[in-house]
C-alpha positions as MATLAB code, in Angstrom:
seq = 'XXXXXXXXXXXXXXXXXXXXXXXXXXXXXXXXXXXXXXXXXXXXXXXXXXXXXXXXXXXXXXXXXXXXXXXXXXXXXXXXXXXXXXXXXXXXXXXXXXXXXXXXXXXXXXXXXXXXXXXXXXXXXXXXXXXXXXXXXXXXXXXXXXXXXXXXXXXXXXXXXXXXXXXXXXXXXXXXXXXX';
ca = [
     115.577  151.589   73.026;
     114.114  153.605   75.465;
     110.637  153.450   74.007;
     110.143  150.316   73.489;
     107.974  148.431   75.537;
     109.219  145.141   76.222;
     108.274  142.073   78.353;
     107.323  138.278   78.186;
     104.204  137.114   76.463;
     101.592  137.048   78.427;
     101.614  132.555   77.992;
     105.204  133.445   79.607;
     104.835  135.357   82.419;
     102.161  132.792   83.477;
     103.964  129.805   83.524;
     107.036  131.812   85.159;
     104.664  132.438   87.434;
     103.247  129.232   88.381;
     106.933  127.990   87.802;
     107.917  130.140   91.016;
     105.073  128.681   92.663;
     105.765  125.125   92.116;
     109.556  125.229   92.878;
     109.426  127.686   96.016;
     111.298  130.650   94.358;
     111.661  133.321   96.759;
     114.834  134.773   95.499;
     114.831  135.683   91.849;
     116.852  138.330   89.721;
     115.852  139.569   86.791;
     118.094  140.671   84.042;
     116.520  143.596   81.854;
     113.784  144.819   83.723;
     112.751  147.576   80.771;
     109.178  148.705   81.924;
     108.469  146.206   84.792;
     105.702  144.475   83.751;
     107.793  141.163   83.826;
     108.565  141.984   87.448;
     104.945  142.581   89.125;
     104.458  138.947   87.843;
     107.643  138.005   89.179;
     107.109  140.144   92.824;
     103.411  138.565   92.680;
     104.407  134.788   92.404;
     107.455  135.288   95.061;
     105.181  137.672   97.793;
     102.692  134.297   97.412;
     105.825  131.678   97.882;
     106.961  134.469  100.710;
     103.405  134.056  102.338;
     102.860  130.215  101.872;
     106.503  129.716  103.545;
     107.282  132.251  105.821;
     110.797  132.615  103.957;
     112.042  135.829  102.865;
     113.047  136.897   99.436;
     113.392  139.291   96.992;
     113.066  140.022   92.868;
     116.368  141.762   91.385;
     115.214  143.438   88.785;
     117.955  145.118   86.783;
     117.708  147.872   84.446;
     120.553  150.533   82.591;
     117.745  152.830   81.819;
     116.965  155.072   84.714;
     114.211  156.629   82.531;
     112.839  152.886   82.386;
     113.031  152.653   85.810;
     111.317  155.394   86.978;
     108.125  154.225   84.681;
     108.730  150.426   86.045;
     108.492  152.006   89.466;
     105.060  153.938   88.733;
     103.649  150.448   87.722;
     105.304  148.486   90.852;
     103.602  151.208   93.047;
     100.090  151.006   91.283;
     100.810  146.870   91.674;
     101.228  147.294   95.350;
     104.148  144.874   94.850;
     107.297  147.609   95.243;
     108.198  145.948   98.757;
     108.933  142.824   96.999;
     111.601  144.227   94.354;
     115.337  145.491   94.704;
     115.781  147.834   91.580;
     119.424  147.526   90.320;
     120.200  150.610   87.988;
     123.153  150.273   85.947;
     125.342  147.864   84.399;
     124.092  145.070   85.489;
     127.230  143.025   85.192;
     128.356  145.458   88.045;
     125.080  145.750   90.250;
     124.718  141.699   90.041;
     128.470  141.843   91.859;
     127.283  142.586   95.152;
     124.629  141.779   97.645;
     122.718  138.746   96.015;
     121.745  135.954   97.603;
     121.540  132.791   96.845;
     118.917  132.421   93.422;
     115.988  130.110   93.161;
     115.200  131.123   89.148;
     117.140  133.489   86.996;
     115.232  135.448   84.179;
     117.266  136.678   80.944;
     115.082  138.885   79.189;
     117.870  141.114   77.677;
     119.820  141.243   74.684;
     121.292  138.356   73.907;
     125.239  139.529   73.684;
     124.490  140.155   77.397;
     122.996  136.733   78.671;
     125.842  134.979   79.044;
     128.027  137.199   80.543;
     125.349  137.487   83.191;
     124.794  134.111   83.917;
     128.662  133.854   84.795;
     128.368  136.701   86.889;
     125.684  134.750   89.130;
     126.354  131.407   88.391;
     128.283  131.210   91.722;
     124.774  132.537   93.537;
     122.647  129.779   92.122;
     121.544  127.097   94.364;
     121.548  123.523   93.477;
     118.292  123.040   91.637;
     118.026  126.688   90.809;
     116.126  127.554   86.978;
     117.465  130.207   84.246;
     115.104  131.001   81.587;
     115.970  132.830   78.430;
     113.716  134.480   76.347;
     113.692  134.459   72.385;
     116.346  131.466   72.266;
     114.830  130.552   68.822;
     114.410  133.808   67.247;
     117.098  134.888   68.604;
     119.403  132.074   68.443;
     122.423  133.347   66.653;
     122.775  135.673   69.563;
     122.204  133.010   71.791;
     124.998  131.044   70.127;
     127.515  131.556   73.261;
     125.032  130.991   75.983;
     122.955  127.836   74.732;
     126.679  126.476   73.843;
     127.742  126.722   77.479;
     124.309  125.280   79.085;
     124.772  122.402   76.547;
     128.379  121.264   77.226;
     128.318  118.706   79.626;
     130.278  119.730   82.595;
     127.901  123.007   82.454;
     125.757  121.493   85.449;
     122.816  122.521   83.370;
     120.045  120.654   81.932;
     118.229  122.419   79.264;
     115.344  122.267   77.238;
     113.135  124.529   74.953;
     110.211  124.811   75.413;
     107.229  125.177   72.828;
     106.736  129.064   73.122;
     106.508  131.536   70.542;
     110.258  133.016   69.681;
     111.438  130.071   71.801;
     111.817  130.343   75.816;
     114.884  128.316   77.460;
     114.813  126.441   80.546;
     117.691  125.089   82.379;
     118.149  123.307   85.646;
     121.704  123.639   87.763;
     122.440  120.716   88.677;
     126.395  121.059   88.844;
     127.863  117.240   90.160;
     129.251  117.257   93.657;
     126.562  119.058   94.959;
     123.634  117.070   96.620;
];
């Protein structure tokens, strides 16, 4: 897969955007990175939330690719927005172990055997309020047969909804009970 060129719909990557906006994000990972194009929109929305708040933050971005990485980079550099991303190169279920803070918004733009196996890596990193979005849920959804199962069952903390975008995108609130 290393020449495909994959990222959110452009309708996506705008409402992420103004999603990280409206909430405050300044701490967001981003599982599957591929070319970075996802990612400047991610860097761009947080370096705004950065500005407006004075908090700092970072994007995640992982990717297994290095070859993908290197390109992603070129594009981050050209974005002016490479100050605003920690590249994670690797299994990400091994990078996503160490040094994260606690998450605002959690993108899952990877394959879908992967999603939920990433989610419980960082589940313990979200903060109380914090959104995962996964894209592809409905064209995708046999894949997405483990994950959407554990967001749905009801001592998940999550609240989840689809929303009406092409392929399906997923968005879930953590709101796990005891926490205020």
């Amino acid at each position: 897969m290393l020449d495909k060129f994959i990222a959110l719909d452009e309708d996506k990557y705008c409402f992420v955007y103004q999603l990280i906006n409206a909430v405050g994000a300044t701490n967001v990972v981003e599982a599957g990175t591929s070319f970075g194009v996802s990612t400047i929109y991610l860097a761009l929305a947080t370096a705004r939330t950065k500005a407006a708040t004075g908090k700092t933050g970072t994007v995640i971005a992982t990717e297994k690719e290095p070859q993908k990485v290197a390109i992603a980079q070129g594009y981050w550099r050209e974005c002016g927005v490479t100050e605003h991303i920690d590249i994670r190169v690797g299994d990400q279920l091994e990078t996503l172990k160490q040094d994260v803070p606690e998450v605002d918004l959690l993108l899952l733009d990877i394959w879908s055997a992967l999603a939920l196996p990433t989610l419980k890596t960082i589940l313990h990193k979200l903060r109380h309020g914090a959104v995962v979005l996964a894209d592809n849920t409905i064209s995708g959804a046999e894949g997405y047969k483990d994950l959407l199962s554990f967001l749905r069952a009801p001592d998940s903390g999550f609240q989840k909804m689809t929303l009406p975008y092409t392929n399906g995108f997923e968005m879930s609130v953590y709101l796990p009970s005891g926490h205020v």
